[in-house]
Structures are given as structure tokens and as C-alpha cells.
Coordinates of C-alpha atoms in Angstrom, one line a residue:
X1185 CA 116.7 138.1 105.8
X1186 CA 117.6 134.5 105.4
X1187 CA 117.3 132.3 108.6
X1188 CA 120.6 132.2 110.6
X1189 CA 120.3 130.4 114.0
X1190 CA 120.6 132.7 117.2
X1191 CA 122.1 130.9 120.2
X1192 CA 121.1 131.9 123.8
X1193 CA 123.4 134.6 125.4
X1194 CA 122.4 134.3 128.8
X1195 CA 123.4 137.5 130.8
X1196 CA 123.6 136.9 134.6
X1197 CA 123.5 140.6 135.5
X1198 CA 120.4 141.2 133.2
X1199 CA 118.9 138.2 134.8
X1200 CA 119.2 139.4 138.1
X1201 CA 118.0 142.9 137.1
X1202 CA 114.8 141.4 135.6
X1203 CA 114.2 139.2 138.5
X1204 CA 114.5 142.2 140.9
X1205 CA 112.0 144.3 139.0
X1206 CA 109.6 141.6 137.9
X1207 CA 106.8 142.4 140.3
X1208 CA 106.8 146.1 139.2
X1209 CA 107.2 145.3 135.4
X1210 CA 104.5 142.6 135.0
X1211 CA 101.6 145.0 135.7
X1212 CA 103.1 147.8 133.8
X1213 CA 104.0 145.7 130.7
X1214 CA 101.4 142.8 130.6
X1215 CA 98.5 144.4 132.6
X1216 CA 98.9 141.1 134.7
X1217 CA 98.5 141.9 138.5
X1218 CA 100.2 138.5 139.7
X1219 CA 100.3 134.8 138.8
X1220 CA 98.7 132.3 141.0
X1221 CA 100.3 128.7 141.3
X1222 CA 98.8 126.5 144.2
X1223 CA 101.3 124.6 146.5
X1224 CA 100.4 121.2 145.1
X1225 CA 101.3 122.4 141.5
X1226 CA 104.2 124.4 142.5
X1227 CA 105.7 121.4 144.4
X1228 CA 106.0 119.4 141.0
X1229 CA 108.3 122.1 139.6
X1230 CA 110.2 122.7 142.9
X1231 CA 111.0 119.1 143.2
X1232 CA 113.1 119.5 140.1
X1233 CA 115.1 122.4 141.2
X1234 CA 118.7 122.1 140.1
X1235 CA 117.8 119.3 137.5
X1236 CA 117.2 119.0 133.8
X1237 CA 113.6 119.0 132.6
X1238 CA 111.4 119.9 129.5
X1239 CA 108.7 122.1 130.4
X1240 CA 105.7 122.1 127.9
X1241 CA 103.2 125.0 128.1
X1242 CA 100.1 126.1 126.2
X1243 CA 100.3 129.4 124.3
X1244 CA 97.0 131.4 124.6
X1245 CA 98.7 134.9 124.8
X1246 CA 101.9 136.7 124.1
X1247 CA 102.2 137.3 127.8
X1248 CA 102.9 133.5 128.4
X1249 CA 106.7 133.8 128.3
X1250 CA 106.7 136.6 131.0
X1251 CA 104.6 134.3 133.1
X1252 CA 107.1 131.2 132.6
X1253 CA 109.9 133.7 133.5
X1254 CA 108.2 134.2 136.7
X1255 CA 108.3 130.7 137.4
X1256 CA 112.1 130.8 136.7
X1257 CA 112.3 133.7 139.0
X1258 CA 110.5 131.9 141.8
X1259 CA 112.6 128.8 141.4
X1260 CA 115.7 131.0 141.3
X1261 CA 117.3 129.4 138.3
X1262 CA 117.3 130.4 134.7
X1263 CA 115.4 128.6 132.2
X1264 CA 116.1 128.2 128.4
X1265 CA 113.3 129.1 125.8
X1266 CA 112.8 128.0 122.2
X1267 CA 111.4 131.1 120.4
X1268 CA 110.4 131.8 117.0
X1269 CA 113.0 133.5 114.8
X1270 CA 110.4 136.0 113.9
X1271 CA 110.6 137.6 117.4
X1272 CA 114.3 138.3 116.8
X1273 CA 114.2 139.8 113.5
X1274 CA 110.8 141.6 113.5
X1275 CA 111.1 143.2 116.9
X1276 CA 115.1 143.5 117.2
X1277 CA 115.1 145.2 120.7
X1278 CA 112.9 142.5 122.1
X1279 CA 115.0 139.8 120.4
X1280 CA 118.1 141.1 121.9
X1281 CA 116.4 141.3 125.3
X1282 CA 115.1 137.8 125.3
X1283 CA 118.2 136.3 124.0
X1284 CA 119.9 137.5 127.1
X1285 CA 117.4 135.9 129.2
X1286 CA 117.9 132.4 127.9
X1287 CA 115.9 132.3 124.6
X1288 CA 117.4 131.0 121.3
X1289 CA 115.6 130.8 117.9
X1290 CA 114.2 128.0 115.8
X1291 CA 112.9 128.1 112.4
X1292 CA 109.2 126.8 112.7
X1293 CA 108.1 124.4 110.0
X1294 CA 111.6 123.7 108.9
X1295 CA 114.5 121.4 109.8
X1296 CA 116.7 123.4 112.2
X1297 CA 119.4 121.3 113.2
X1298 CA 121.3 124.0 115.0
X1299 CA 118.4 124.7 117.3
X1300 CA 117.9 121.0 117.8
X1301 CA 121.6 120.7 118.9
X1302 CA 121.2 123.5 121.1
X1303 CA 118.3 122.1 122.7
X1304 CA 120.1 118.8 123.6
X1305 CA 123.0 120.7 124.8
X1306 CA 120.8 122.5 127.3
X1307 CA 119.5 119.3 128.6
X1308 CA 122.5 117.3 128.6
X1309 CA 125.5 119.6 129.1
X1310 CA 123.9 122.4 130.9
X1311 CA 121.4 120.2 133.1
X1312 CA 119.0 123.1 132.7
X1313 CA 115.3 123.4 132.0
X1314 CA 114.1 123.9 128.4
X1315 CA 110.7 125.6 127.8
X1316 CA 108.8 124.8 124.7
X1317 CA 105.5 126.0 123.5
X1318 CA 104.5 123.0 121.6
X1319 CA 101.4 124.5 119.8
X1320 CA 104.0 127.0 118.2
X1321 CA 101.7 129.9 117.7
X1322 CA 99.8 131.9 120.1
X1323 CA 96.1 131.1 119.6
X1324 CA 94.6 134.2 121.6
X1325 CA 92.1 132.0 123.2
X1326 CA 92.2 131.4 126.9
X1327 CA 90.2 128.0 126.8
X1328 CA 91.2 126.5 123.7
X1329 CA 94.2 124.5 122.6
X1330 CA 95.8 123.9 119.1
X1331 CA 97.1 120.3 118.9
X1332 CA 100.6 120.1 120.2
X1333 CA 103.6 119.4 117.9
X1334 CA 105.1 116.1 118.0
X1335 CA 108.6 117.9 117.3
X1336 CA 108.7 119.0 120.9
X1337 CA 108.6 115.5 122.1
X1338 CA 111.0 114.2 119.5
X1339 CA 113.7 116.7 121.0
X1340 CA 113.0 115.0 124.4
X1341 CA 113.4 111.6 123.0
X1342 CA 116.6 112.4 121.0
X1343 CA 118.2 114.1 124.2
X1344 CA 117.1 111.0 126.3
X1345 CA 118.8 108.6 124.0
X1346 CA 122.2 110.6 124.2
X1347 CA 121.8 111.0 128.1
X1348 CA 121.4 107.1 128.4
X1349 CA 124.4 106.5 126.0
X1350 CA 126.6 108.8 127.8
X1351 CA 125.7 107.3 131.2
X1352 CA 126.4 103.9 130.0
X1353 CA 129.8 105.0 128.4
X1354 CA 130.8 106.8 131.8
X1355 CA 129.5 103.9 134.0
X1356 CA 127.1 106.3 135.8
X1357 CA 123.5 105.8 137.1
X1358 CA 120.7 105.8 134.5
X1359 CA 119.6 109.4 134.1
X1360 CA 116.0 110.7 134.0
X1361 CA 114.5 113.4 131.6
X1362 CA 111.2 114.5 133.0
X1363 CA 108.6 116.4 130.8
X1364 CA 106.4 118.7 132.9
X1365 CA 103.0 119.9 131.4
X1366 CA 102.1 123.4 132.3
X1367 CA 98.8 125.3 131.5
X1368 CA 98.4 129.0 131.9
X1369 CA 94.9 130.7 131.9
X1370 CA 94.0 134.3 132.4
X1371 CA 91.1 135.8 134.6
X1372 CA 90.1 139.4 134.7
X1373 CA 90.6 141.3 137.8
X1374 CA 87.8 143.9 138.7
X1375 CA 85.1 144.7 136.3
X1376 CA 86.3 145.0 132.8
X1377 CA 83.1 145.6 131.1
X1378 CA 83.1 149.5 130.9
X1379 CA 86.6 149.3 129.1
X1380 CA 85.5 146.5 126.8
X1381 CA 82.2 148.3 126.1
X1382 CA 84.2 151.5 125.0
X1383 CA 86.3 149.4 122.7
X1384 CA 83.1 147.7 121.2
X1385 CA 81.7 151.3 120.6
X1386 CA 84.8 152.4 118.8
X1387 CA 84.8 149.4 116.5
X1388 CA 81.1 149.9 115.8
X1389 CA 81.8 153.8 114.9
X1390 CA 84.5 152.6 112.6
X1391 CA 82.3 150.1 110.8
X1392 CA 79.4 152.7 110.6
X1393 CA 77.1 150.6 112.9
X1394 CA 74.3 152.4 114.9
X1395 CA 74.1 150.2 117.9
X1396 CA 70.9 149.0 119.6
X1397 CA 71.6 149.7 123.2
X1398 CA 68.7 147.5 124.0
X1399 CA 70.7 144.6 122.7
X1400 CA 73.5 142.8 124.9
X1401 CA 77.1 143.5 124.3
X1402 CA 77.8 139.9 123.2
X1403 CA 74.9 140.3 120.6
X1404 CA 76.4 143.5 119.3
X1405 CA 79.9 142.1 119.2
X1406 CA 78.6 139.1 117.1
X1407 CA 76.9 141.6 114.7
X1408 CA 80.1 143.6 114.4
X1409 CA 82.0 140.3 113.6
X1410 CA 79.4 139.4 110.8
X1411 CA 79.9 142.9 109.4
X1412 CA 83.7 142.4 109.3
X1413 CA 83.2 139.0 107.7
X1414 CA 80.9 140.5 104.9
X1415 CA 83.4 143.2 104.3
X1416 CA 86.4 140.8 104.0
X1417 CA 84.4 138.6 101.5
X1418 CA 83.6 141.7 99.5
X1419 CA 87.4 142.8 99.6
X1420 CA 88.4 139.3 98.0
X1421 CA 85.5 139.3 95.5
X1422 CA 84.2 136.3 97.0
X1423 CA 80.5 135.2 95.9
X1424 CA 77.7 136.2 98.0
X1425 CA 77.1 133.3 100.6
X1426 CA 74.4 131.0 99.9
X1427 CA 71.5 130.1 102.3
X1428 CA 73.1 126.8 103.2
X1429 CA 76.6 128.3 104.1
X1430 CA 77.2 128.6 107.8
X1431 CA 79.6 131.2 109.3
X1432 CA 82.0 128.5 109.9
X1433 CA 81.9 127.7 106.1
X1434 CA 82.2 131.4 105.2
X1435 CA 85.5 131.6 107.6
X1436 CA 86.8 128.3 106.0
X1437 CA 86.3 129.8 102.5
X1438 CA 88.4 133.0 103.6
X1439 CA 91.1 130.8 104.8
X1440 CA 91.1 128.8 101.5
X1441 CA 91.2 132.1 99.4
X1442 CA 94.2 133.4 101.3
X1443 CA 96.1 130.1 101.1
X1444 CA 95.4 129.8 97.4
X1445 CA 96.7 133.5 96.7
X1446 CA 100.0 132.6 98.7
X1447 CA 100.6 129.3 96.7
X1448 CA 99.9 131.3 93.4
X1449 CA 102.4 134.0 94.2
X1450 CA 105.0 131.8 95.5
X1451 CA 104.4 129.1 92.7
X1452 CA 104.0 126.4 95.4
X1453 CA 102.0 123.1 96.3
X1454 CA 99.7 123.2 99.2
X1455 CA 101.4 122.3 102.4
X1456 CA 101.1 118.8 103.7
X1457 CA 100.1 120.0 107.1
X1458 CA 96.4 119.3 108.1
X1459 CA 96.2 121.2 111.4
X1460 CA 95.1 124.9 110.9
X1461 CA 98.3 126.4 113.0
X1462 CA 100.9 124.2 111.6
X1463 CA 99.6 124.8 108.1
X1464 CA 99.7 128.5 108.6
X1465 CA 103.3 128.3 109.8
X1466 CA 104.1 126.4 106.5
X1467 CA 102.6 129.3 104.5
X1468 CA 104.5 131.8 106.4
X1469 CA 107.6 129.9 105.5
X1470 CA 106.7 129.7 101.9
X1471 CA 106.3 133.5 101.9
X1472 CA 109.5 134.2 103.6
X1473 CA 111.4 132.0 101.1
X1474 CA 109.8 133.7 98.3
X1475 CA 110.9 137.1 99.6
X1476 CA 114.4 136.0 100.3
X1477 CA 115.3 134.2 96.9
X1478 CA 116.9 137.3 95.4
X1479 CA 118.0 138.9 98.7
X1480 CA 121.7 138.2 98.0
X1481 CA 121.4 139.5 94.2
X1482 CA 124.5 141.6 93.2
X1483 CA 123.4 143.1 89.9
X1484 CA 121.0 146.0 89.5
X1485 CA 118.5 143.8 87.8
X1486 CA 118.4 141.3 90.7
X1487 CA 118.2 143.9 93.3
X1488 CA 115.3 145.7 91.4
X1489 CA 113.5 142.4 91.1
X1490 CA 114.1 141.7 94.7
X1491 CA 112.3 145.0 95.7
X1492 CA 109.4 144.0 93.4
X1493 CA 109.2 140.7 95.3
X1494 CA 109.2 142.7 98.6
X1495 CA 106.2 144.7 97.5
X1496 CA 104.4 141.5 96.6
X1497 CA 105.2 139.9 99.8
X1498 CA 103.9 142.8 101.8
X1499 CA 100.5 142.4 100.3
X1500 CA 100.1 138.8 100.9
X1501 CA 101.9 139.0 104.2
X1502 CA 98.9 141.2 105.5
X1503 CA 96.5 138.5 104.4
X1504 CA 98.4 136.1 106.4
X1505 CA 98.4 138.2 109.4
X1506 CA 94.6 138.2 109.0
X1507 CA 94.5 134.4 108.8
X1508 CA 96.6 134.5 111.8
X1509 CA 94.3 137.0 113.6
X1510 CA 91.1 135.0 113.2
X1511 CA 92.9 131.4 113.7
X1512 CA 90.8 129.4 116.4
X1513 CA 87.5 131.5 115.7
X1514 CA 84.3 129.9 115.1
X1515 CA 80.6 130.8 115.1
X1516 CA 80.0 129.7 118.6
X1517 CA 83.2 131.5 120.1
X1518 CA 81.2 134.0 122.2
X1519 CA 78.2 131.8 122.7
X1520 CA 79.8 128.5 123.7
X1521 CA 81.3 129.8 127.0
X1522 CA 80.3 133.4 127.5
X1523 CA 82.7 135.3 129.7
X1524 CA 84.4 138.6 129.8
X1525 CA 87.6 136.9 128.9
X1526 CA 86.1 135.4 125.7
X1527 CA 84.7 138.7 124.9
X1528 CA 88.0 140.4 125.2
X1529 CA 89.6 138.0 122.9
X1530 CA 87.1 138.6 120.3
X1531 CA 87.4 142.3 120.6
X1532 CA 91.3 141.9 120.5
X1533 CA 90.8 140.4 117.0
X1534 CA 88.3 142.8 115.7
X1535 CA 90.4 145.8 117.0
X1536 CA 93.4 144.5 114.8
X1537 CA 91.2 144.1 111.9
X1538 CA 89.1 147.3 112.0
X1539 CA 91.2 149.9 113.9
X1540 CA 94.4 148.6 112.8
X1541 CA 96.0 148.2 116.4
X1542 CA 95.8 145.6 119.3
X1543 CA 94.0 146.6 122.3
X1544 CA 95.6 146.4 125.7
X1545 CA 93.8 143.7 127.7
X1546 CA 91.9 144.6 130.7
X1547 CA 93.7 143.8 134.1
X1548 CA 94.3 140.2 134.5
X1549 CA 95.9 137.5 136.9
X1550 CA 97.5 134.4 135.4
X1551 CA 96.5 131.2 136.8
X1552 CA 99.2 128.3 136.4
X1553 CA 98.6 124.6 136.7
X1554 CA 101.4 122.1 136.6
X1555 CA 100.8 118.4 135.7
X1556 CA 102.6 115.2 136.9
X1557 CA 105.9 114.7 135.2
X1558 CA 106.7 112.0 132.7
X1559 CA 110.3 110.6 132.4
X1560 CA 111.0 110.1 128.7
X1561 CA 113.9 107.8 129.4
X1562 CA 111.3 105.2 130.6
X1563 CA 109.8 105.2 127.1
X1564 CA 113.0 104.5 125.3
X1565 CA 112.6 100.8 125.0
X1566 CA 109.2 101.3 123.5
X1567 CA 110.6 103.9 121.1
X1568 CA 113.3 101.6 119.8
X1569 CA 110.8 99.0 118.9
X1570 CA 108.3 101.3 117.4
X1571 CA 109.5 104.9 116.8
X1572 CA 106.6 106.5 115.1
X1573 CA 104.0 104.9 117.2
X1574 CA 105.7 105.7 120.5
X1575 CA 106.4 109.4 119.3
X1576 CA 102.6 109.7 118.5
X1577 CA 101.6 108.0 121.8
X1578 CA 103.5 110.3 123.9
X1579 CA 102.5 113.5 122.0
X1580 CA 98.8 112.4 122.5
X1581 CA 99.5 111.8 126.1
X1582 CA 101.0 115.4 126.7
X1583 CA 98.3 116.9 124.6
X1584 CA 95.5 115.1 126.8
X1585 CA 97.3 116.0 129.9
X1586 CA 97.4 119.6 129.1
X1587 CA 93.8 119.7 127.8
X1588 CA 92.7 118.1 131.2
X1589 CA 94.5 120.7 133.1
X1590 CA 92.9 123.4 131.0
X1591 CA 89.5 121.8 131.5
X1592 CA 90.0 121.7 135.3
X1593 CA 90.3 125.5 135.4
X1594 CA 87.0 125.8 133.5
X1595 CA 85.4 127.7 136.3
X1596 CA 88.1 130.3 136.3
X1597 CA 86.4 133.0 134.3
X1598 CA 84.5 136.2 134.8
X1599 CA 80.9 136.3 134.0
X1600 CA 79.5 138.8 131.5
X1601 CA 76.4 139.4 133.7
X1602 CA 76.6 141.0 136.9
X1603 CA 75.8 144.2 139.1

């Protein structure tokens, strides 16, 4: 299906209903008991009640939008959310639902002028809050961030320029456009180890591994992960790893193999993007374009060739989902900072690969930190003099700010060891 922009269709009755049932629905739907936001952090958002603002948030989980919706509920005003077009077409009922709670589509990795116009309308005309997840993709890692996309900051700069121009034409006071960094981190509630151990045992059985019960669960999980790595290499007919190849080298080799397969199928050049998550999105877009090239065919021959394309698409799309699943994984993922949260994130990935399903995360609470706002309008003069440099400097500023907030939450974790 070719991309068609989906504007927000905010429904006040639905918004009020979801506000009313939120405390009941969040534990049932997301297995999150509550979200915690300290008064100092909350006041930074509360000070902007009724005002326009851009909210930048990290993206460690598919649960992040419901948590951000909880902030909207607590503030008692609707937010608007930039959401991937995939959500609207791959899960139609979910697309319908979030669309009426303020979400609108964006074609990630492409020039989506309609989405850009809507973003500016929300900020300029509706005086509302715009939520952007600038990493673009969920990384399913509670303690790591991908580099944020400068496109999120560019939206703010263009909106700020128009706000200033409009204020000057109307003889009004100079406006402000604050950008507020938000970071979400999840922490297990209670003891998740029995539940996670059962999942590990199921994965081991599926892989034919006879576990050594004298070995710790992290060592067993690492062993299962290496078995999966070897089986993927065999599936792709990759050569046996040499003595000098590290686990990270082998993971990178698999990424390269998947990428090359997609470029061959789509007859495309390698994407210019260098960051893993933005490169992955570019590859997804190449696949979608390949699938849709003959979608509007009118002759029987065109329709037949389109069906053949779809079959090819399904095979390589599964490879891309694998690529996406293991993004941010490295050899030290479990040993770098062991916690039950890290362990569950690894089991989540292995379950998708080995069991063909996503596990339900153990009960969690969401911890929300909110940083100091930055007024984009204050940087417009610098932007006029050096556009690219100012955009990159602001992007780096917000990236560092969000990473700092995440690092300040380092102690918010559940140890593996315990009674």
C-alpha cells in the first residue's frame, strides 16, 4: 500500500473515556503498575500547561506512547503524537484508536511534507504539545539510546521561524517554543526471576539445549544467544567464524548479509545513513517501495508480477524484522550492567527469534524524568547565520541532555542476585 498521510482526528469523547479508564487499562494492557514522576520533574511540564511545546522522548519500548499519554492525562490536555505509518497500516484497529487520541502519520526516512505541515499547524495554530520520539524506532533496551534524529529539531526550527514571522506581522509579543526532553525507564516490580527462568527454559527446550542447572541464568542466556547466532549464520550459509572474529564481528556480518540481500532484491544502492537505526529505516523503505511498484497494475500480467513481488517481499521482510529485533545487541549486553531488566530484554529478543512470539514483560513501573526546556526561538539568529551547524549543535544538545537524564537513572534497576 502506497503511503497516504493520515492526519490526527482527535475525538474528545474517546479521549475522556481513555482518561477515565487509564489506571485500570495500563496494568492490563502493558503490565505497568504505575508511572513515577518526581515533583521537580513534573513541574517543568506543568509550567507549560496550555502552552505550545515540543516533547522529545526516548524510545526503549512499545509502552512509551501509553506512558506519554499518562502525562497528557495528568496535565488534563491532549497531546499530538508523530507516529510511524507502519502502525496505522500493519495494525489497523490500533491505527484507528491512536489516530483519535491525537496521533498522525509520518513516512520515516522520507520527505513527508504533509506530516511536516501538520506538525507546524499543531504548534502554531493549535497552541498544543507535539510529542516526537526522535530515535525513530524502539530499541527495546532500557539503558541505551540511539542517536536522535536532527529532523525532530528541524521541525521545531521551522515552526519557530513561522511563529516569529507571524508575531512580527501581527505586532504581537515575541513567542516562545520550548523543547522539553523526557526520558522513560522501566523497573521491575516484585521478583521477576521465576517468570523469566520459565521463559529461558522454554527457549532452551526449543533449541535442544540441556541446561547445566549449576550455571547462572545469565550464563545460560548467553549460551542460548550464541547457539541462535550460530544457527542464523548457518541459515545464511555464512562461513564458519574464524578465531579472530568476536561475537560483535559476527553480529555485524549478519547485518551486512541482510542488507546486501535487500539491496540485491530491490536493485538499490546502499543507504547513505550511517547510524544503525536510521539505516534500518532506509532499508525498510526500499522494501516497501519495491513491493508497491506494481500495486496499481491494471493488466493481469502486472497483477501477477505484483503478487510475485509480494512473495519475495515477505521473505526479505522477515530478515529485516530479525535485523530490527537484534538492533542494539552486543556481546556485553548482559554482562555490562546485569539486571533483571536487561535479562528480560534479551529473552524478549530470543523469544521472537526462537519461539516466534513476543513475551509479555514482567510487571514494571515506569520512571519518568523531565529535563529543563530550551526555547528554540532563542537560537534562530544563530540558525540564520549557520543553518547546518546550528541544527547539529541543537541536536547534540538535546541528545546529550537526554543521555544525561538516562544516566542519572542508572541505579533504577533490579539486581539479578537476591534472596
